[in-house]
PDB file of C-alpha atoms in Angstrom:
ATOM      1  CA  UNK A   1       4.955 -10.220 -13.379  1.00 86.00           C
ATOM      2  CA  UNK A   2       7.835 -11.554 -11.287  1.00 93.00           C
ATOM      3  CA  UNK A   3       8.797 -14.463 -13.538  1.00 94.00           C
ATOM      4  CA  UNK A   4       8.707 -12.306 -16.654  1.00 95.00           C
ATOM      5  CA  UNK A   5      10.939  -9.680 -15.021  1.00 96.00           C
ATOM      6  CA  UNK A   6      13.465 -12.262 -13.864  1.00 96.00           C
ATOM      7  CA  UNK A   7      13.552 -13.854 -17.320  1.00 96.00           C
ATOM      8  CA  UNK A   8      14.031 -10.408 -18.884  1.00 96.00           C
ATOM      9  CA  UNK A   9      17.197  -9.822 -16.852  1.00 97.00           C
ATOM     10  CA  UNK A  10      18.827 -13.017 -18.204  1.00 96.00           C
ATOM     11  CA  UNK A  11      20.419 -13.541 -14.779  1.00 97.00           C
ATOM     12  CA  UNK A  12      23.955 -14.895 -14.477  1.00 97.00           C
ATOM     13  CA  UNK A  13      25.303 -16.270 -11.151  1.00 97.00           C
ATOM     14  CA  UNK A  14      28.330 -13.957 -11.249  1.00 97.00           C
ATOM     15  CA  UNK A  15      26.479 -10.910 -12.582  1.00 97.00           C
ATOM     16  CA  UNK A  16      25.867  -7.485 -11.067  1.00 98.00           C
ATOM     17  CA  UNK A  17      22.222  -6.400 -10.858  1.00 98.00           C
ATOM     18  CA  UNK A  18      20.401  -3.348  -9.558  1.00 98.00           C
ATOM     19  CA  UNK A  19      16.899  -3.386  -8.090  1.00 98.00           C
ATOM     20  CA  UNK A  20      16.118   0.312  -8.369  1.00 98.00           C
ATOM     21  CA  UNK A  21      12.830   0.004  -6.455  1.00 97.00           C
ATOM     22  CA  UNK A  22      13.347  -2.444  -3.578  1.00 96.00           C
ATOM     23  CA  UNK A  23       9.918  -2.107  -1.927  1.00 95.00           C
ATOM     24  CA  UNK A  24       9.897  -5.139   0.317  1.00 93.00           C
ATOM     25  CA  UNK A  25      12.269  -7.265  -1.722  1.00 94.00           C
ATOM     26  CA  UNK A  26       9.788  -8.976  -4.013  1.00 95.00           C
ATOM     27  CA  UNK A  27      12.325  -8.867  -6.850  1.00 97.00           C
ATOM     28  CA  UNK A  28      15.588  -8.570  -4.916  1.00 97.00           C
ATOM     29  CA  UNK A  29      15.029 -11.787  -2.991  1.00 96.00           C
ATOM     30  CA  UNK A  30      14.646 -14.095  -6.031  1.00 97.00           C
ATOM     31  CA  UNK A  31      17.454 -12.294  -7.867  1.00 97.00           C
ATOM     32  CA  UNK A  32      19.774 -12.930  -4.941  1.00 96.00           C
ATOM     33  CA  UNK A  33      18.716 -16.594  -4.816  1.00 96.00           C
ATOM     34  CA  UNK A  34      20.035 -16.954  -8.377  1.00 97.00           C
ATOM     35  CA  UNK A  35      23.378 -15.283  -7.684  1.00 97.00           C
ATOM     36  CA  UNK A  36      26.539 -17.102  -6.664  1.00 97.00           C
ATOM     37  CA  UNK A  37      29.265 -15.913  -4.317  1.00 96.00           C
ATOM     38  CA  UNK A  38      30.662 -13.556  -6.937  1.00 96.00           C
ATOM     39  CA  UNK A  39      27.308 -12.014  -7.811  1.00 97.00           C
ATOM     40  CA  UNK A  40      26.376  -8.492  -6.704  1.00 97.00           C
ATOM     41  CA  UNK A  41      23.048  -6.824  -5.964  1.00 97.00           C
ATOM     42  CA  UNK A  42      22.361  -3.146  -5.365  1.00 97.00           C
ATOM     43  CA  UNK A  43      18.982  -2.219  -3.897  1.00 97.00           C
ATOM     44  CA  UNK A  44      17.680   1.364  -3.985  1.00 98.00           C
ATOM     45  CA  UNK A  45      14.633   2.804  -2.233  1.00 97.00           C
ATOM     46  CA  UNK A  46      13.474   6.243  -1.091  1.00 96.00           C
ATOM     47  CA  UNK A  47      11.235   4.854   1.644  1.00 97.00           C
ATOM     48  CA  UNK A  48      13.015   4.635   5.033  1.00 96.00           C
ATOM     49  CA  UNK A  49      10.813   1.670   6.022  1.00 96.00           C
ATOM     50  CA  UNK A  50      11.816  -0.217   2.884  1.00 96.00           C
ATOM     51  CA  UNK A  51      15.478   0.528   3.577  1.00 97.00           C
ATOM     52  CA  UNK A  52      15.178  -0.757   7.148  1.00 96.00           C
ATOM     53  CA  UNK A  53      13.542  -3.918   5.819  1.00 95.00           C
ATOM     54  CA  UNK A  54      16.360  -4.457   3.306  1.00 96.00           C
ATOM     55  CA  UNK A  55      19.107  -3.788   5.852  1.00 96.00           C
ATOM     56  CA  UNK A  56      17.559  -6.205   8.349  1.00 95.00           C
ATOM     57  CA  UNK A  57      17.037  -8.955   5.789  1.00 94.00           C
ATOM     58  CA  UNK A  58      20.392  -8.744   4.043  1.00 95.00           C
ATOM     59  CA  UNK A  59      22.631  -7.818   6.959  1.00 92.00           C
ATOM     60  CA  UNK A  60      25.875  -9.753   6.668  1.00 89.00           C
ATOM     61  CA  UNK A  61      25.397 -10.685   2.997  1.00 95.00           C
ATOM     62  CA  UNK A  62      28.445  -9.200   1.310  1.00 95.00           C
ATOM     63  CA  UNK A  63      26.860  -9.579  -2.113  1.00 97.00           C
ATOM     64  CA  UNK A  64      24.266  -6.901  -1.310  1.00 97.00           C
ATOM     65  CA  UNK A  65      24.551  -3.136  -1.005  1.00 97.00           C
ATOM     66  CA  UNK A  66      21.439  -1.290   0.192  1.00 97.00           C
ATOM     67  CA  UNK A  67      21.262   2.319  -0.993  1.00 97.00           C
ATOM     68  CA  UNK A  68      18.926   4.806   0.735  1.00 97.00           C
ATOM     69  CA  UNK A  69      17.479   7.460  -1.545  1.00 96.00           C
ATOM     70  CA  UNK A  70      16.264   7.966  -5.072  1.00 97.00           C
ATOM     71  CA  UNK A  71      17.390   5.786  -7.951  1.00 98.00           C
ATOM     72  CA  UNK A  72      18.526   9.005  -9.615  1.00 98.00           C
ATOM     73  CA  UNK A  73      21.772   8.332  -7.682  1.00 97.00           C
ATOM     74  CA  UNK A  74      22.330   5.229  -9.818  1.00 98.00           C
ATOM     75  CA  UNK A  75      25.383   6.386 -11.781  1.00 98.00           C
ATOM     76  CA  UNK A  76      26.919   8.052  -8.712  1.00 97.00           C
ATOM     77  CA  UNK A  77      26.731   4.850  -6.642  1.00 97.00           C
ATOM     78  CA  UNK A  78      27.855   2.552  -9.469  1.00 98.00           C
ATOM     79  CA  UNK A  79      30.839   4.816 -10.098  1.00 97.00           C
ATOM     80  CA  UNK A  80      31.732   4.692  -6.386  1.00 96.00           C
ATOM     81  CA  UNK A  81      31.850   0.903  -6.732  1.00 94.00           C
ATOM     82  CA  UNK A  82      34.089   1.194  -9.809  1.00 95.00           C
ATOM     83  CA  UNK A  83      31.498  -0.681 -11.893  1.00 95.00           C
ATOM     84  CA  UNK A  84      30.550   1.847 -14.554  1.00 97.00           C
ATOM     85  CA  UNK A  85      29.803  -0.010 -17.762  1.00 97.00           C
ATOM     86  CA  UNK A  86      29.833  -3.353 -15.926  1.00 97.00           C
ATOM     87  CA  UNK A  87      26.258  -3.754 -14.630  1.00 98.00           C
ATOM     88  CA  UNK A  88      24.426  -6.742 -16.092  1.00 98.00           C
ATOM     89  CA  UNK A  89      20.855  -5.732 -15.378  1.00 98.00           C
ATOM     90  CA  UNK A  90      18.660  -2.890 -14.113  1.00 98.00           C
ATOM     91  CA  UNK A  91      15.133  -3.489 -12.835  1.00 98.00           C
ATOM     92  CA  UNK A  92      12.515  -0.819 -12.146  1.00 98.00           C
ATOM     93  CA  UNK A  93       9.111  -1.639 -10.648  1.00 97.00           C
ATOM     94  CA  UNK A  94       7.589   1.828 -10.692  1.00 96.00           C
ATOM     95  CA  UNK A  95       4.826   3.404  -8.647  1.00 93.00           C
ATOM     96  CA  UNK A  96       3.600   2.806  -5.122  1.00 93.00           C
ATOM     97  CA  UNK A  97       4.175  -0.495  -3.293  1.00 91.00           C
ATOM     98  CA  UNK A  98       1.515  -2.607  -1.576  1.00 91.00           C
ATOM     99  CA  UNK A  99       2.954  -1.974   1.923  1.00 93.00           C
ATOM    100  CA  UNK A 100       2.697   1.764   1.295  1.00 93.00           C
ATOM    101  CA  UNK A 101      -0.912   1.455   0.146  1.00 93.00           C
ATOM    102  CA  UNK A 102      -1.820  -0.817   3.038  1.00 93.00           C
ATOM    103  CA  UNK A 103      -0.423   1.531   5.697  1.00 94.00           C
ATOM    104  CA  UNK A 104      -3.180   4.098   6.269  1.00 94.00           C
ATOM    105  CA  UNK A 105      -0.779   6.465   8.022  1.00 94.00           C
ATOM    106  CA  UNK A 106       1.152   7.015   4.760  1.00 96.00           C
ATOM    107  CA  UNK A 107      -1.854   8.633   3.073  1.00 95.00           C
ATOM    108  CA  UNK A 108      -1.609   6.840  -0.279  1.00 95.00           C
ATOM    109  CA  UNK A 109      -4.991   5.109  -0.168  1.00 94.00           C
ATOM    110  CA  UNK A 110      -8.364   6.757  -0.676  1.00 93.00           C
ATOM    111  CA  UNK A 111      -9.973   3.691   0.907  1.00 90.00           C
ATOM    112  CA  UNK A 112      -8.327   4.116   4.316  1.00 90.00           C
ATOM    113  CA  UNK A 113      -8.489   7.064   6.699  1.00 95.00           C
ATOM    114  CA  UNK A 114      -5.093   8.664   7.253  1.00 95.00           C
ATOM    115  CA  UNK A 115      -3.179  11.911   7.089  1.00 96.00           C
ATOM    116  CA  UNK A 116      -2.839  13.141   3.522  1.00 97.00           C
ATOM    117  CA  UNK A 117       0.906  12.681   3.062  1.00 97.00           C
ATOM    118  CA  UNK A 118       1.796  10.444   0.053  1.00 97.00           C
ATOM    119  CA  UNK A 119       5.565  11.019   0.274  1.00 97.00           C
ATOM    120  CA  UNK A 120       7.751   7.979  -0.426  1.00 97.00           C
ATOM    121  CA  UNK A 121      10.166   9.506   2.070  1.00 96.00           C
ATOM    122  CA  UNK A 122       8.110  11.340   4.715  1.00 95.00           C
ATOM    123  CA  UNK A 123      11.209  13.287   5.736  1.00 94.00           C
ATOM    124  CA  UNK A 124      11.634  15.034   2.386  1.00 94.00           C
ATOM    125  CA  UNK A 125       9.691  17.551   0.329  1.00 95.00           C
ATOM    126  CA  UNK A 126       6.087  18.645   0.716  1.00 97.00           C
ATOM    127  CA  UNK A 127       3.108  16.471   1.578  1.00 98.00           C
ATOM    128  CA  UNK A 128      -0.024  16.041  -0.509  1.00 98.00           C
ATOM    129  CA  UNK A 129      -1.936  18.104   2.064  1.00 98.00           C
ATOM    130  CA  UNK A 130       0.613  20.926   1.788  1.00 98.00           C
ATOM    131  CA  UNK A 131       0.104  21.071  -1.948  1.00 98.00           C
ATOM    132  CA  UNK A 132      -3.670  20.542  -1.984  1.00 97.00           C
ATOM    133  CA  UNK A 133      -4.235  23.432   0.405  1.00 98.00           C
ATOM    134  CA  UNK A 134      -2.108  26.014  -1.405  1.00 97.00           C
ATOM    135  CA  UNK A 135      -2.271  25.171  -5.136  1.00 98.00           C
ATOM    136  CA  UNK A 136      -4.396  27.359  -7.360  1.00 98.00           C
ATOM    137  CA  UNK A 137      -7.462  25.944  -9.057  1.00 98.00           C
ATOM    138  CA  UNK A 138      -5.603  26.006 -12.393  1.00 98.00           C
ATOM    139  CA  UNK A 139      -2.641  24.128 -10.871  1.00 98.00           C
ATOM    140  CA  UNK A 140      -4.925  21.529  -9.339  1.00 98.00           C
ATOM    141  CA  UNK A 141      -6.763  20.968 -12.588  1.00 98.00           C
ATOM    142  CA  UNK A 142      -3.539  20.814 -14.613  1.00 98.00           C
ATOM    143  CA  UNK A 143      -1.908  18.192 -12.386  1.00 98.00           C
ATOM    144  CA  UNK A 144      -5.009  15.979 -12.308  1.00 98.00           C
ATOM    145  CA  UNK A 145      -5.263  16.163 -16.080  1.00 97.00           C
ATOM    146  CA  UNK A 146      -1.550  15.697 -16.812  1.00 96.00           C
ATOM    147  CA  UNK A 147      -0.639  12.984 -14.316  1.00 96.00           C
ATOM    148  CA  UNK A 148      -4.022  11.360 -13.772  1.00 95.00           C
ATOM    149  CA  UNK A 149      -5.633  11.818 -17.191  1.00 94.00           C
ATOM    150  CA  UNK A 150      -8.711  12.786 -15.192  1.00 96.00           C
ATOM    151  CA  UNK A 151     -11.541  13.895 -17.471  1.00 95.00           C
ATOM    152  CA  UNK A 152     -13.285  15.730 -14.620  1.00 97.00           C
ATOM    153  CA  UNK A 153     -10.162  17.572 -13.496  1.00 98.00           C
ATOM    154  CA  UNK A 154     -11.767  21.018 -13.650  1.00 98.00           C
ATOM    155  CA  UNK A 155     -14.796  19.927 -11.607  1.00 97.00           C
ATOM    156  CA  UNK A 156     -12.599  18.279  -8.981  1.00 98.00           C
ATOM    157  CA  UNK A 157     -10.322  21.314  -8.746  1.00 98.00           C
ATOM    158  CA  UNK A 158     -13.307  23.610  -8.151  1.00 98.00           C
ATOM    159  CA  UNK A 159     -14.645  21.262  -5.488  1.00 97.00           C
ATOM    160  CA  UNK A 160     -11.271  21.126  -3.710  1.00 98.00           C
ATOM    161  CA  UNK A 161     -10.911  24.915  -3.671  1.00 98.00           C
ATOM    162  CA  UNK A 162     -14.474  25.303  -2.349  1.00 97.00           C
ATOM    163  CA  UNK A 163     -13.953  22.598   0.258  1.00 97.00           C
ATOM    164  CA  UNK A 164     -10.706  23.957   1.622  1.00 97.00           C
ATOM    165  CA  UNK A 165     -12.229  27.440   1.954  1.00 96.00           C
ATOM    166  CA  UNK A 166     -14.363  26.007   4.756  1.00 95.00           C
ATOM    167  CA  UNK A 167     -11.748  23.800   6.388  1.00 96.00           C
ATOM    168  CA  UNK A 168      -8.238  22.689   5.480  1.00 97.00           C
ATOM    169  CA  UNK A 169      -8.034  19.308   3.723  1.00 98.00           C
ATOM    170  CA  UNK A 170      -5.930  17.065   5.947  1.00 97.00           C
ATOM    171  CA  UNK A 171      -7.089  13.468   5.504  1.00 97.00           C
ATOM    172  CA  UNK A 172      -7.473  10.924   2.724  1.00 97.00           C
ATOM    173  CA  UNK A 173     -11.187  10.343   3.353  1.00 96.00           C
ATOM    174  CA  UNK A 174     -11.815  14.086   3.351  1.00 96.00           C
ATOM    175  CA  UNK A 175     -10.234  14.500  -0.088  1.00 97.00           C
ATOM    176  CA  UNK A 176     -11.790  11.292  -1.398  1.00 97.00           C
ATOM    177  CA  UNK A 177     -15.281  12.472  -0.407  1.00 96.00           C
ATOM    178  CA  UNK A 178     -14.793  15.833  -2.152  1.00 96.00           C
ATOM    179  CA  UNK A 179     -13.695  14.085  -5.334  1.00 97.00           C
ATOM    180  CA  UNK A 180     -16.525  11.566  -5.228  1.00 96.00           C
ATOM    181  CA  UNK A 181     -19.119  14.328  -4.918  1.00 96.00           C
ATOM    182  CA  UNK A 182     -17.549  16.264  -7.794  1.00 96.00           C
ATOM    183  CA  UNK A 183     -17.456  13.407 -10.312  1.00 94.00           C
ATOM    184  CA  UNK A 184     -20.760  13.018 -12.201  1.00 92.00           C
ATOM    185  CA  UNK A 185     -20.030   9.563 -13.627  1.00 87.00           C
ATOM    186  CA  UNK A 186     -17.737   6.732 -12.573  1.00 83.00           C
ATOM    187  CA  UNK A 187     -15.952   3.932 -14.412  1.00 83.00           C
ATOM    188  CA  UNK A 188     -17.171   0.419 -13.534  1.00 86.00           C
ATOM    189  CA  UNK A 189     -14.975  -1.158 -10.886  1.00 83.00           C
ATOM    190  CA  UNK A 190     -12.932   2.012 -10.314  1.00 88.00           C
ATOM    191  CA  UNK A 191     -13.283   4.442  -7.411  1.00 92.00           C
ATOM    192  CA  UNK A 192     -13.775   8.046  -8.614  1.00 95.00           C
ATOM    193  CA  UNK A 193     -10.734   9.189  -6.604  1.00 96.00           C
ATOM    194  CA  UNK A 194      -8.321   6.685  -8.202  1.00 95.00           C
ATOM    195  CA  UNK A 195      -6.913   8.940 -10.913  1.00 95.00           C
ATOM    196  CA  UNK A 196      -6.697  12.012  -8.683  1.00 97.00           C
ATOM    197  CA  UNK A 197      -4.819  10.231  -5.905  1.00 97.00           C
ATOM    198  CA  UNK A 198      -2.434   8.787  -8.470  1.00 96.00           C
ATOM    199  CA  UNK A 199      -1.817  12.202 -10.002  1.00 97.00           C
ATOM    200  CA  UNK A 200      -1.133  13.877  -6.659  1.00 98.00           C
ATOM    201  CA  UNK A 201       1.232  11.075  -5.598  1.00 97.00           C
ATOM    202  CA  UNK A 202       3.193  11.371  -8.854  1.00 97.00           C
ATOM    203  CA  UNK A 203       3.538  15.127  -8.361  1.00 98.00           C
ATOM    204  CA  UNK A 204       4.526  14.930  -4.684  1.00 98.00           C
ATOM    205  CA  UNK A 205       7.247  12.363  -5.396  1.00 97.00           C
ATOM    206  CA  UNK A 206       8.456  13.891  -8.667  1.00 97.00           C
ATOM    207  CA  UNK A 207       8.095  10.442 -10.206  1.00 97.00           C
ATOM    208  CA  UNK A 208       8.113  11.141 -13.927  1.00 97.00           C
ATOM    209  CA  UNK A 209      10.981  13.617 -13.728  1.00 97.00           C
ATOM    210  CA  UNK A 210      13.076  11.163 -11.696  1.00 98.00           C
ATOM    211  CA  UNK A 211      12.394   8.440 -14.261  1.00 98.00           C
ATOM    212  CA  UNK A 212      13.568  10.742 -17.069  1.00 98.00           C
ATOM    213  CA  UNK A 213      16.707  11.528 -15.060  1.00 98.00           C
ATOM    214  CA  UNK A 214      17.698   7.936 -14.347  1.00 98.00           C
ATOM    215  CA  UNK A 215      17.108   6.719 -17.899  1.00 98.00           C
ATOM    216  CA  UNK A 216      19.817   9.133 -19.054  1.00 97.00           C
ATOM    217  CA  UNK A 217      22.267   7.151 -16.894  1.00 98.00           C
ATOM    218  CA  UNK A 218      21.342   3.676 -18.113  1.00 98.00           C
ATOM    219  CA  UNK A 219      23.727   3.380 -21.070  1.00 98.00           C
ATOM    220  CA  UNK A 220      26.729   4.494 -19.032  1.00 98.00           C
ATOM    221  CA  UNK A 221      25.955   2.005 -16.268  1.00 98.00           C
ATOM    222  CA  UNK A 222      25.161  -1.135 -18.282  1.00 98.00           C
ATOM    223  CA  UNK A 223      27.761  -3.398 -19.865  1.00 98.00           C
ATOM    224  CA  UNK A 224      27.404  -4.389 -23.512  1.00 98.00           C
ATOM    225  CA  UNK A 225      24.606  -6.964 -23.549  1.00 98.00           C
ATOM    226  CA  UNK A 226      23.251  -5.710 -20.211  1.00 98.00           C
ATOM    227  CA  UNK A 227      19.487  -5.562 -19.792  1.00 98.00           C
ATOM    228  CA  UNK A 228      17.039  -2.830 -18.768  1.00 98.00           C
ATOM    229  CA  UNK A 229      13.656  -4.059 -17.497  1.00 98.00           C
ATOM    230  CA  UNK A 230      10.939  -1.592 -16.503  1.00 98.00           C
ATOM    231  CA  UNK A 231       7.518  -2.412 -15.062  1.00 97.00           C
ATOM    232  CA  UNK A 232       5.194   0.576 -15.201  1.00 96.00           C
ATOM    233  CA  UNK A 233       1.601   1.068 -14.100  1.00 94.00           C
ATOM    234  CA  UNK A 234       0.896   4.539 -15.440  1.00 92.00           C
ATOM    235  CA  UNK A 235       0.615   5.572 -19.072  1.00 92.00           C
ATOM    236  CA  UNK A 236       2.933   8.530 -18.506  1.00 94.00           C
ATOM    237  CA  UNK A 237       5.664   6.267 -17.150  1.00 96.00           C
ATOM    238  CA  UNK A 238       5.236   3.818 -19.993  1.00 96.00           C
ATOM    239  CA  UNK A 239       5.419   6.571 -22.610  1.00 96.00           C
ATOM    240  CA  UNK A 240       8.725   7.794 -21.154  1.00 97.00           C
ATOM    241  CA  UNK A 241      10.217   4.279 -21.187  1.00 98.00           C
ATOM    242  CA  UNK A 242       8.872   3.488 -24.651  1.00 97.00           C
ATOM    243  CA  UNK A 243      10.263   6.748 -26.050  1.00 97.00           C
ATOM    244  CA  UNK A 244      13.673   6.153 -24.449  1.00 98.00           C
ATOM    245  CA  UNK A 245      13.985   2.633 -25.865  1.00 97.00           C
ATOM    246  CA  UNK A 246      12.799   3.753 -29.291  1.00 96.00           C
ATOM    247  CA  UNK A 247      15.255   6.665 -29.399  1.00 95.00           C
ATOM    248  CA  UNK A 248      18.201   4.517 -28.326  1.00 96.00           C
ATOM    249  CA  UNK A 249      17.241   1.795 -30.814  1.00 94.00           C
ATOM    250  CA  UNK A 250      17.460   4.160 -33.755  1.00 89.00           C
ATOM    251  CA  UNK A 251      20.561   4.681 -35.825  1.00 70.00           C
ATOM    252  CA  UNK A 252      22.689   7.756 -35.200  1.00 58.00           C
ATOM    253  CA  UNK A 253      21.038  10.789 -36.855  1.00 57.00           C
ATOM    254  CA  UNK A 254      23.601  11.516 -39.554  1.00 55.00           C
ATOM    255  CA  UNK A 255      22.448  13.861 -42.352  1.00 60.00           C
ATOM    256  CA  UNK A 256      21.535  11.922 -45.481  1.00 57.00           C
ATOM    257  CA  UNK A 257      24.181  13.707 -47.583  1.00 54.00           C
ATOM    258  CA  UNK A 258      27.133  12.463 -45.479  1.00 57.00           C
ATOM    259  CA  UNK A 259      29.082   9.446 -46.841  1.00 57.00           C
ATOM    260  CA  UNK A 260      28.399   7.191 -43.838  1.00 55.00           C
ATOM    261  CA  UNK A 261      28.130   3.433 -44.307  1.00 53.00           C
ATOM    262  CA  UNK A 262      25.503   1.280 -42.635  1.00 52.00           C
ATOM    263  CA  UNK A 263      28.076  -0.346 -40.378  1.00 52.00           C
ATOM    264  CA  UNK A 264      28.988   3.077 -38.969  1.00 57.00           C
ATOM    265  CA  UNK A 265      25.420   3.978 -38.006  1.00 65.00           C
ATOM    266  CA  UNK A 266      24.986   2.201 -34.713  1.00 84.00           C
ATOM    267  CA  UNK A 267      21.935   2.115 -32.449  1.00 94.00           C
ATOM    268  CA  UNK A 268      22.799   1.926 -28.754  1.00 96.00           C
ATOM    269  CA  UNK A 269      20.031  -0.456 -27.629  1.00 97.00           C
ATOM    270  CA  UNK A 270      17.561  -2.949 -28.997  1.00 97.00           C
ATOM    271  CA  UNK A 271      14.107  -3.730 -27.683  1.00 96.00           C
ATOM    272  CA  UNK A 272      13.846  -7.317 -26.427  1.00 96.00           C
ATOM    273  CA  UNK A 273      10.546  -8.907 -27.405  1.00 93.00           C
ATOM    274  CA  UNK A 274       7.213  -7.168 -27.250  1.00 94.00           C
ATOM    275  CA  UNK A 275       5.857  -5.318 -24.211  1.00 94.00           C
ATOM    276  CA  UNK A 276       4.420  -7.785 -21.696  1.00 95.00           C
ATOM    277  CA  UNK A 277       1.097  -7.004 -20.042  1.00 91.00           C
ATOM    278  CA  UNK A 278      -0.137  -8.450 -16.796  1.00 77.00           C
ATOM    279  CA  UNK A 279      -1.903 -11.784 -17.333  1.00 68.00           C
ATOM    280  CA  UNK A 280      -5.617 -12.113 -16.608  1.00 52.00           C
ATOM    281  CA  UNK A 281      -4.997 -14.747 -13.919  1.00 45.00           C
ATOM    282  CA  UNK A 282      -2.484 -12.499 -12.177  1.00 50.00           C
ATOM    283  CA  UNK A 283      -5.006  -9.663 -12.268  1.00 48.00           C
ATOM    284  CA  UNK A 284      -7.521 -11.813 -10.401  1.00 50.00           C
ATOM    285  CA  UNK A 285      -4.936 -12.579  -7.725  1.00 50.00           C
ATOM    286  CA  UNK A 286      -3.610  -9.028  -7.543  1.00 52.00           C
ATOM    287  CA  UNK A 287      -6.015  -6.388  -8.932  1.00 54.00           C
ATOM    288  CA  UNK A 288      -3.459  -3.652  -8.189  1.00 58.00           C
ATOM    289  CA  UNK A 289      -1.282  -5.055 -10.964  1.00 58.00           C
ATOM    290  CA  UNK A 290      -3.923  -5.028 -13.676  1.00 71.00           C
ATOM    291  CA  UNK A 291      -2.330  -2.095 -15.540  1.00 83.00           C
ATOM    292  CA  UNK A 292       1.256  -3.388 -15.348  1.00 93.00           C
ATOM    293  CA  UNK A 293       3.355  -3.428 -18.497  1.00 96.00           C
ATOM    294  CA  UNK A 294       6.943  -4.665 -18.800  1.00 97.00           C
ATOM    295  CA  UNK A 295       9.375  -3.298 -21.385  1.00 98.00           C
ATOM    296  CA  UNK A 296      12.846  -4.760 -21.873  1.00 98.00           C
ATOM    297  CA  UNK A 297      15.871  -3.490 -23.787  1.00 98.00           C
ATOM    298  CA  UNK A 298      19.465  -4.621 -24.214  1.00 98.00           C
ATOM    299  CA  UNK A 299      22.546  -2.451 -24.603  1.00 98.00           C
ATOM    300  CA  UNK A 300      24.357  -3.083 -27.874  1.00 97.00           C
ATOM    301  CA  UNK A 301      28.168  -3.140 -28.283  1.00 94.00           C
TER     302      UNK A 301
END
């Protein structure tokens, strides 16, 4: 969905853009290629490996600022740069990156043996294993249902509690096997642990709450006409983005009895086009992107 995301940002050579989820530069690199000497790019990432990659690649390029940490620092960093209300485009590519999934030691993948970590920044917070081994059965079931929309959440939670009573759950394959044995029926082409691993990762990294937090900063950061582009892979993420755009696209909620004219009732954003879903050809090339959906909005004067 690279081309669609770049088109959504309506890039200008002298513009200021923020890649809120750098990853390995899949979006930052082509954005920077389209910027002139006066253009600016901010790149955020929580993952220390991603930050090292960005710093190595863009060292010496004065157009780029690499920001370690969560994108919830967006307004803070933009204000430091004296650019509040002057950013031309914000891009979010949510979820886990391919390098994180491919590195077994990070614990994101149920298909590779590794320590059950799942933290975007391994130096912060609690690991998936920490949580799995202390959460109550009700907590386990609730998280799998809420963040993973897992229909067998209760069965899986019981299996996890029973399994950890014999030995602590420390590895991805260990957890994956427990889940597989607990699920009575599987979806074609989908591993039975997919939804559970996704749910645990979202919890460990506080992903939905951080998305809610940063969206509250968007209107202060963007200039009039600036674009917000969000690629999400999880229905919970997409609902948050959809709700935010819809709320900001509505007129101010004045009571019907007040003498307010139409010109005084101003929405703050407008949705740009319809949501874009990942193309079938792209899905064949990159099955991990099959659930991707792009939503775009523009700040109104």
